Short mmCIF file of C-alpha atoms in Angstrom, two decimals:
data_model
loop_
_atom_site.label_atom_id
_atom_site.label_comp_id
_atom_site.label_asym_id
_atom_site.label_seq_id
_atom_site.Cartn_x
_atom_site.Cartn_y
_atom_site.Cartn_z
CA UNK L 1 0.00 0.00 0.00
CA UNK L 2 0.97 3.65 -0.32
CA UNK L 3 3.22 5.33 2.24
CA UNK L 4 0.84 8.31 2.21
CA UNK L 5 -0.85 8.92 5.60
CA UNK L 6 -4.34 8.18 4.32
CA UNK L 7 -4.84 5.64 1.53
CA UNK L 8 -7.57 6.30 -1.03
CA UNK L 9 -9.79 3.43 -2.15
CA UNK L 10 -12.07 3.58 -5.21
CA UNK L 11 -15.24 1.48 -4.91
CA UNK L 12 -17.39 1.10 -8.02
CA UNK L 13 -21.09 0.92 -7.29
CA UNK L 14 -20.45 2.41 -3.87
CA UNK L 15 -23.73 4.30 -3.52
CA UNK L 16 -25.88 1.31 -2.53
CA UNK L 17 -25.88 -2.29 -1.37
CA UNK L 18 -22.60 -4.07 -0.75
CA UNK L 19 -20.58 -1.21 -2.26
CA UNK L 20 -22.04 1.30 0.15
CA UNK L 21 -21.37 -1.00 3.08
CA UNK L 22 -17.80 -1.43 1.87
CA UNK L 23 -17.30 2.33 1.52
CA UNK L 24 -18.57 3.00 5.04
CA UNK L 25 -16.46 0.24 6.56
CA UNK L 26 -13.40 1.55 4.73
CA UNK L 27 -14.07 4.99 6.20
CA UNK L 28 -14.45 3.52 9.69
CA UNK L 29 -11.08 1.83 9.15
CA UNK L 30 -9.52 5.27 8.54
CA UNK L 31 -9.33 5.25 4.73
CA UNK L 32 -10.57 7.87 2.29
CA UNK L 33 -13.04 6.73 -0.34
CA UNK L 34 -14.10 7.51 -3.90
CA UNK L 35 -17.39 5.89 -4.89
CA UNK L 36 -19.06 5.62 -8.26
CA UNK L 37 -22.75 5.54 -9.05
CA UNK L 38 -24.63 4.92 -12.29
CA UNK L 39 -27.86 6.93 -11.93
CA UNK L 40 -28.83 7.57 -8.32
CA UNK L 41 -26.94 10.75 -7.47
CA UNK L 42 -29.06 11.23 -4.33
CA UNK L 43 -27.92 7.86 -2.98
CA UNK L 44 -24.32 8.78 -3.72
CA UNK L 45 -24.69 12.12 -1.91
CA UNK L 46 -26.18 10.35 1.11
CA UNK L 47 -23.28 7.91 1.17
CA UNK L 48 -20.79 10.79 0.95
CA UNK L 49 -22.44 12.49 3.92
CA UNK L 50 -22.08 9.32 5.99
CA UNK L 51 -18.44 8.87 5.00
CA UNK L 52 -17.59 12.49 5.81
CA UNK L 53 -19.41 12.22 9.12
CA UNK L 54 -16.84 9.54 9.99
CA UNK L 55 -14.09 12.12 9.47
CA UNK L 56 -12.86 10.91 6.10
CA UNK L 57 -12.47 12.66 2.77
CA UNK L 58 -14.71 11.34 0.01
CA UNK L 59 -15.89 11.96 -3.56
CA UNK L 60 -18.50 10.48 -5.89
CA UNK L 61 -18.23 10.16 -9.66
CA UNK L 62 -20.85 9.01 -12.17
CA UNK L 63 -19.87 5.86 -14.05
CA UNK L 64 -21.63 3.19 -16.09
CA UNK L 65 -19.28 0.22 -15.82
CA UNK L 66 -21.02 -1.38 -18.78
CA UNK L 67 -20.04 1.49 -21.11
CA UNK L 68 -16.38 1.00 -22.00
CA UNK L 69 -16.44 4.03 -24.32
CA UNK L 70 -16.99 6.27 -21.28
CA UNK L 71 -13.85 5.11 -19.44
CA UNK L 72 -11.40 7.68 -20.89
CA UNK L 73 -13.71 10.50 -19.72
CA UNK L 74 -14.11 8.85 -16.32
CA UNK L 75 -10.34 8.55 -15.99
CA UNK L 76 -9.95 12.27 -16.69
CA UNK L 77 -12.58 13.14 -14.09
CA UNK L 78 -10.86 10.86 -11.60
CA UNK L 79 -7.53 12.60 -12.19
CA UNK L 80 -9.19 15.98 -11.59
CA UNK L 81 -10.87 14.74 -8.42
CA UNK L 82 -7.67 13.28 -7.00
CA UNK L 83 -5.89 16.59 -7.63
CA UNK L 84 -8.65 18.80 -6.25
CA UNK L 85 -9.56 16.80 -3.14
CA UNK L 86 -6.28 15.10 -2.23
CA UNK L 87 -3.59 16.97 -4.18
CA UNK L 88 -2.52 13.61 -5.58
CA UNK L 89 -2.24 11.98 -8.99
CA UNK L 90 -2.68 8.39 -7.79
CA UNK L 91 -4.76 6.22 -5.48
CA UNK L 92 -4.16 3.09 -3.44
CA UNK L 93 -6.85 0.51 -4.08
CA UNK L 94 -9.62 -0.44 -6.50
CA UNK L 95 -12.70 -2.48 -5.56
CA UNK L 96 -14.51 -3.66 -8.71
CA UNK L 97 -17.92 -4.07 -7.08
CA UNK L 98 -20.56 -2.53 -9.36
CA UNK L 99 -23.02 -5.04 -10.73
CA UNK L 100 -26.54 -5.97 -11.74
CA UNK L 101 -28.54 -9.18 -11.86
CA UNK L 102 -30.61 -11.09 -14.40
CA UNK L 103 -32.53 -14.03 -13.03
CA UNK L 104 -33.49 -16.30 -15.92
CA UNK L 105 -33.13 -20.02 -16.61
CA UNK L 106 -30.61 -20.76 -19.34
CA UNK L 107 -33.43 -21.96 -21.61
CA UNK L 108 -35.10 -18.55 -21.38
CA UNK L 109 -32.09 -16.22 -21.25
CA UNK L 110 -32.40 -13.30 -23.66
CA UNK L 111 -29.33 -12.27 -25.66
CA UNK L 112 -29.77 -8.66 -24.50
CA UNK L 113 -29.61 -9.76 -20.85
CA UNK L 114 -26.52 -11.85 -21.58
CA UNK L 115 -24.82 -8.88 -23.23
CA UNK L 116 -25.70 -6.58 -20.32
CA UNK L 117 -24.25 -9.06 -17.81
CA UNK L 118 -21.09 -9.46 -19.86
CA UNK L 119 -20.59 -5.71 -20.30
CA UNK L 120 -20.99 -4.94 -16.61
CA UNK L 121 -19.47 -7.96 -14.90
CA UNK L 122 -16.64 -8.97 -17.21
CA UNK L 123 -15.84 -6.58 -20.06
CA UNK L 124 -16.29 -3.56 -17.80
CA UNK L 125 -14.07 -5.00 -15.07
CA UNK L 126 -11.33 -5.85 -17.55
CA UNK L 127 -11.20 -2.52 -19.35
CA UNK L 128 -11.88 -0.27 -16.37
CA UNK L 129 -8.97 -1.88 -14.55
CA UNK L 130 -6.87 -1.47 -17.69
CA UNK L 131 -7.61 2.28 -17.68
CA UNK L 132 -7.05 2.77 -13.94
CA UNK L 133 -4.05 0.53 -13.23
CA UNK L 134 -1.54 3.24 -14.28
CA UNK L 135 -3.03 5.49 -11.56
CA UNK L 136 -2.63 2.89 -8.82
CA UNK L 137 0.39 3.29 -6.58
CA UNK L 138 3.13 0.68 -6.70
CA UNK L 139 2.15 -1.90 -4.10
CA UNK L 140 -1.54 -1.05 -4.50
CA UNK L 141 -4.46 -3.45 -4.31
CA UNK L 142 -7.24 -4.57 -6.61
CA UNK L 143 -10.20 -6.55 -5.25
CA UNK L 144 -12.64 -8.00 -7.78
CA UNK L 145 -16.04 -8.90 -6.34
CA UNK L 146 -17.34 -12.25 -7.56
CA UNK L 147 -20.00 -14.54 -6.06
CA UNK L 148 -20.32 -17.79 -4.16
CA UNK L 149 -22.35 -18.96 -7.16
CA UNK L 150 -19.13 -19.82 -8.99
CA UNK L 151 -18.77 -22.68 -6.48
CA UNK L 152 -22.39 -23.67 -5.75
CA UNK L 153 -25.46 -23.29 -7.96
CA UNK L 154 -28.86 -21.60 -7.74
CA UNK L 155 -31.23 -22.06 -10.71
CA UNK L 156 -31.70 -19.00 -12.89
CA UNK L 157 -28.35 -17.41 -12.13
CA UNK L 158 -26.13 -19.40 -14.49
CA UNK L 159 -25.21 -16.55 -16.85
CA UNK L 160 -24.44 -14.17 -13.98
CA UNK L 161 -22.28 -16.79 -12.28
CA UNK L 162 -20.48 -17.56 -15.54
CA UNK L 163 -19.46 -13.91 -15.91
CA UNK L 164 -18.13 -13.95 -12.36
CA UNK L 165 -16.27 -17.16 -13.14
CA UNK L 166 -14.58 -15.32 -15.99
CA UNK L 167 -13.58 -12.56 -13.58
CA UNK L 168 -12.04 -15.12 -11.24
CA UNK L 169 -9.84 -16.42 -14.08
CA UNK L 170 -9.05 -12.86 -15.15
CA UNK L 171 -7.96 -12.08 -11.59
CA UNK L 172 -5.20 -14.66 -11.69
CA UNK L 173 -3.86 -13.22 -14.93
CA UNK L 174 -4.05 -9.67 -13.56
CA UNK L 175 -2.13 -10.83 -10.48
CA UNK L 176 0.68 -12.13 -12.69
CA UNK L 177 0.76 -9.19 -15.09
CA UNK L 178 0.53 -6.46 -12.43
CA UNK L 179 2.88 -8.20 -10.03
CA UNK L 180 5.88 -6.38 -11.47
CA UNK L 181 4.56 -3.25 -9.73
CA UNK L 182 3.81 -5.02 -6.48
CA UNK L 183 0.05 -4.70 -7.08
CA UNK L 184 -1.95 -7.55 -5.58
CA UNK L 185 -5.16 -8.72 -7.26
CA UNK L 186 -7.63 -10.97 -5.47
CA UNK L 187 -11.28 -12.01 -5.59
CA UNK L 188 -13.89 -11.61 -2.85
CA UNK L 189 -16.84 -13.98 -3.37
CA UNK L 190 -19.91 -13.17 -1.24
CA UNK L 191 -22.52 -15.79 -0.47
CA UNK L 192 -26.23 -14.97 -0.34
CA UNK L 193 -26.68 -11.50 1.16
CA UNK L 194 -29.81 -9.58 2.17
CA UNK L 195 -29.81 -6.67 -0.30
CA UNK L 196 -32.01 -5.39 -3.12
CA UNK L 197 -29.82 -7.32 -5.61
CA UNK L 198 -31.88 -9.51 -7.94
CA UNK L 199 -35.07 -7.79 -6.88
CA UNK L 200 -34.40 -8.42 -3.20
CA UNK L 201 -35.02 -12.19 -3.53
CA UNK L 202 -32.80 -13.24 -0.62
CA UNK L 203 -33.91 -10.35 1.59
CA UNK L 204 -37.65 -10.37 0.90
CA UNK L 205 -38.57 -13.99 0.15
CA UNK L 206 -38.86 -15.71 3.52
CA UNK L 207 -38.83 -19.20 2.01
CA UNK L 208 -35.63 -18.55 0.03
CA UNK L 209 -34.02 -16.87 3.04
CA UNK L 210 -34.85 -19.79 5.32
CA UNK L 211 -33.61 -22.37 2.81
CA UNK L 212 -30.26 -20.63 2.39
CA UNK L 213 -29.88 -20.29 6.16
CA UNK L 214 -30.55 -24.02 6.52
CA UNK L 215 -27.61 -24.92 4.25
CA UNK L 216 -25.20 -22.36 5.75
CA UNK L 217 -22.79 -23.47 8.45
CA UNK L 218 -23.28 -20.31 10.52
CA UNK L 219 -27.06 -20.64 10.29
CA UNK L 220 -28.12 -17.39 8.65
CA UNK L 221 -28.08 -15.41 5.43
CA UNK L 222 -25.39 -12.77 5.13
CA UNK L 223 -25.84 -9.05 5.74
CA UNK L 224 -24.19 -6.18 3.84
CA UNK L 225 -21.97 -5.48 6.85
CA UNK L 226 -20.52 -8.99 6.61
CA UNK L 227 -19.11 -8.11 3.19
CA UNK L 228 -18.33 -4.47 3.91
CA UNK L 229 -16.20 -5.38 6.92
CA UNK L 230 -14.37 -8.05 4.88
CA UNK L 231 -13.55 -5.54 2.14
CA UNK L 232 -12.28 -3.02 4.68
CA UNK L 233 -10.20 -5.62 6.47
CA UNK L 234 -8.62 -6.72 3.24
CA UNK L 235 -7.93 -3.25 1.84
CA UNK L 236 -6.72 -1.63 5.07
CA UNK L 237 -3.74 -3.80 5.93
CA UNK L 238 -2.17 -7.24 6.00
CA UNK L 239 -2.43 -9.78 3.20
CA UNK L 240 0.66 -8.27 1.55
CA UNK L 241 1.89 -11.68 0.36
CA UNK L 242 -1.39 -12.91 -1.10
CA UNK L 243 -2.38 -12.41 -4.72
CA UNK L 244 -4.38 -14.24 -7.36
CA UNK L 245 -6.59 -15.83 -4.70
CA UNK L 246 -10.35 -16.31 -4.22
CA UNK L 247 -11.72 -15.50 -0.75
CA UNK L 248 -15.30 -16.63 -0.14
CA UNK L 249 -17.32 -14.83 2.53
CA UNK L 250 -20.50 -16.88 2.74
CA UNK L 251 -20.83 -18.10 6.30
CA UNK L 252 -20.09 -21.57 5.00
CA UNK L 253 -22.96 -21.77 2.51
CA UNK L 254 -23.47 -25.14 0.81
CA UNK L 255 -20.32 -26.73 2.17
#
């Protein structure tokens, strides 16, 4: 990590859900945070207020991670923000978290939904990281968010899980290719979490929630804070000699 007093971590999709929890936990751990949002500027502003209330510097930038053509403009806005808020040209860590769901059996999957999943969860991660890696400090960290569904299965989520599986393979290659700068690249794979992801299925469907809890070693479905605290713990220190690895945070789901 950087020798600067306060590391800066960029969290994509940090205005809601797991990304917001991660941003807040990073702030509680004493790190400054840049979050991105796609449409909900009000949610991003609310998240910024919470981060700043914890005594940390923060900024929010609009970004559609599924639109690769927008990445050069985003990179320029990031450079401006780093200079204006932190008087820096670089940052310390990238959390590729932004995502969306499409729950459809493989027999019924529409090509448009497949393309949207690929653009956001795989193509976007690859090319956004390509654009931002030169701005990471030597010894920085990249954490790609995957899913427990690359290990266990849940009907209707095959295409989503396949994209995350691609990211897990990509992570190992990034770890090798960025290792010459001391940058570590790892995967965090959440299990089932109570959020609005996928229409809030895990959070709002009592039968689904109870079933998942019944096959989880720790006896409950995960909460956003379970993932947010894991991200903060990983990005704030330690783990210097680990790269190219998959870390599942699922409470022992479907072991």
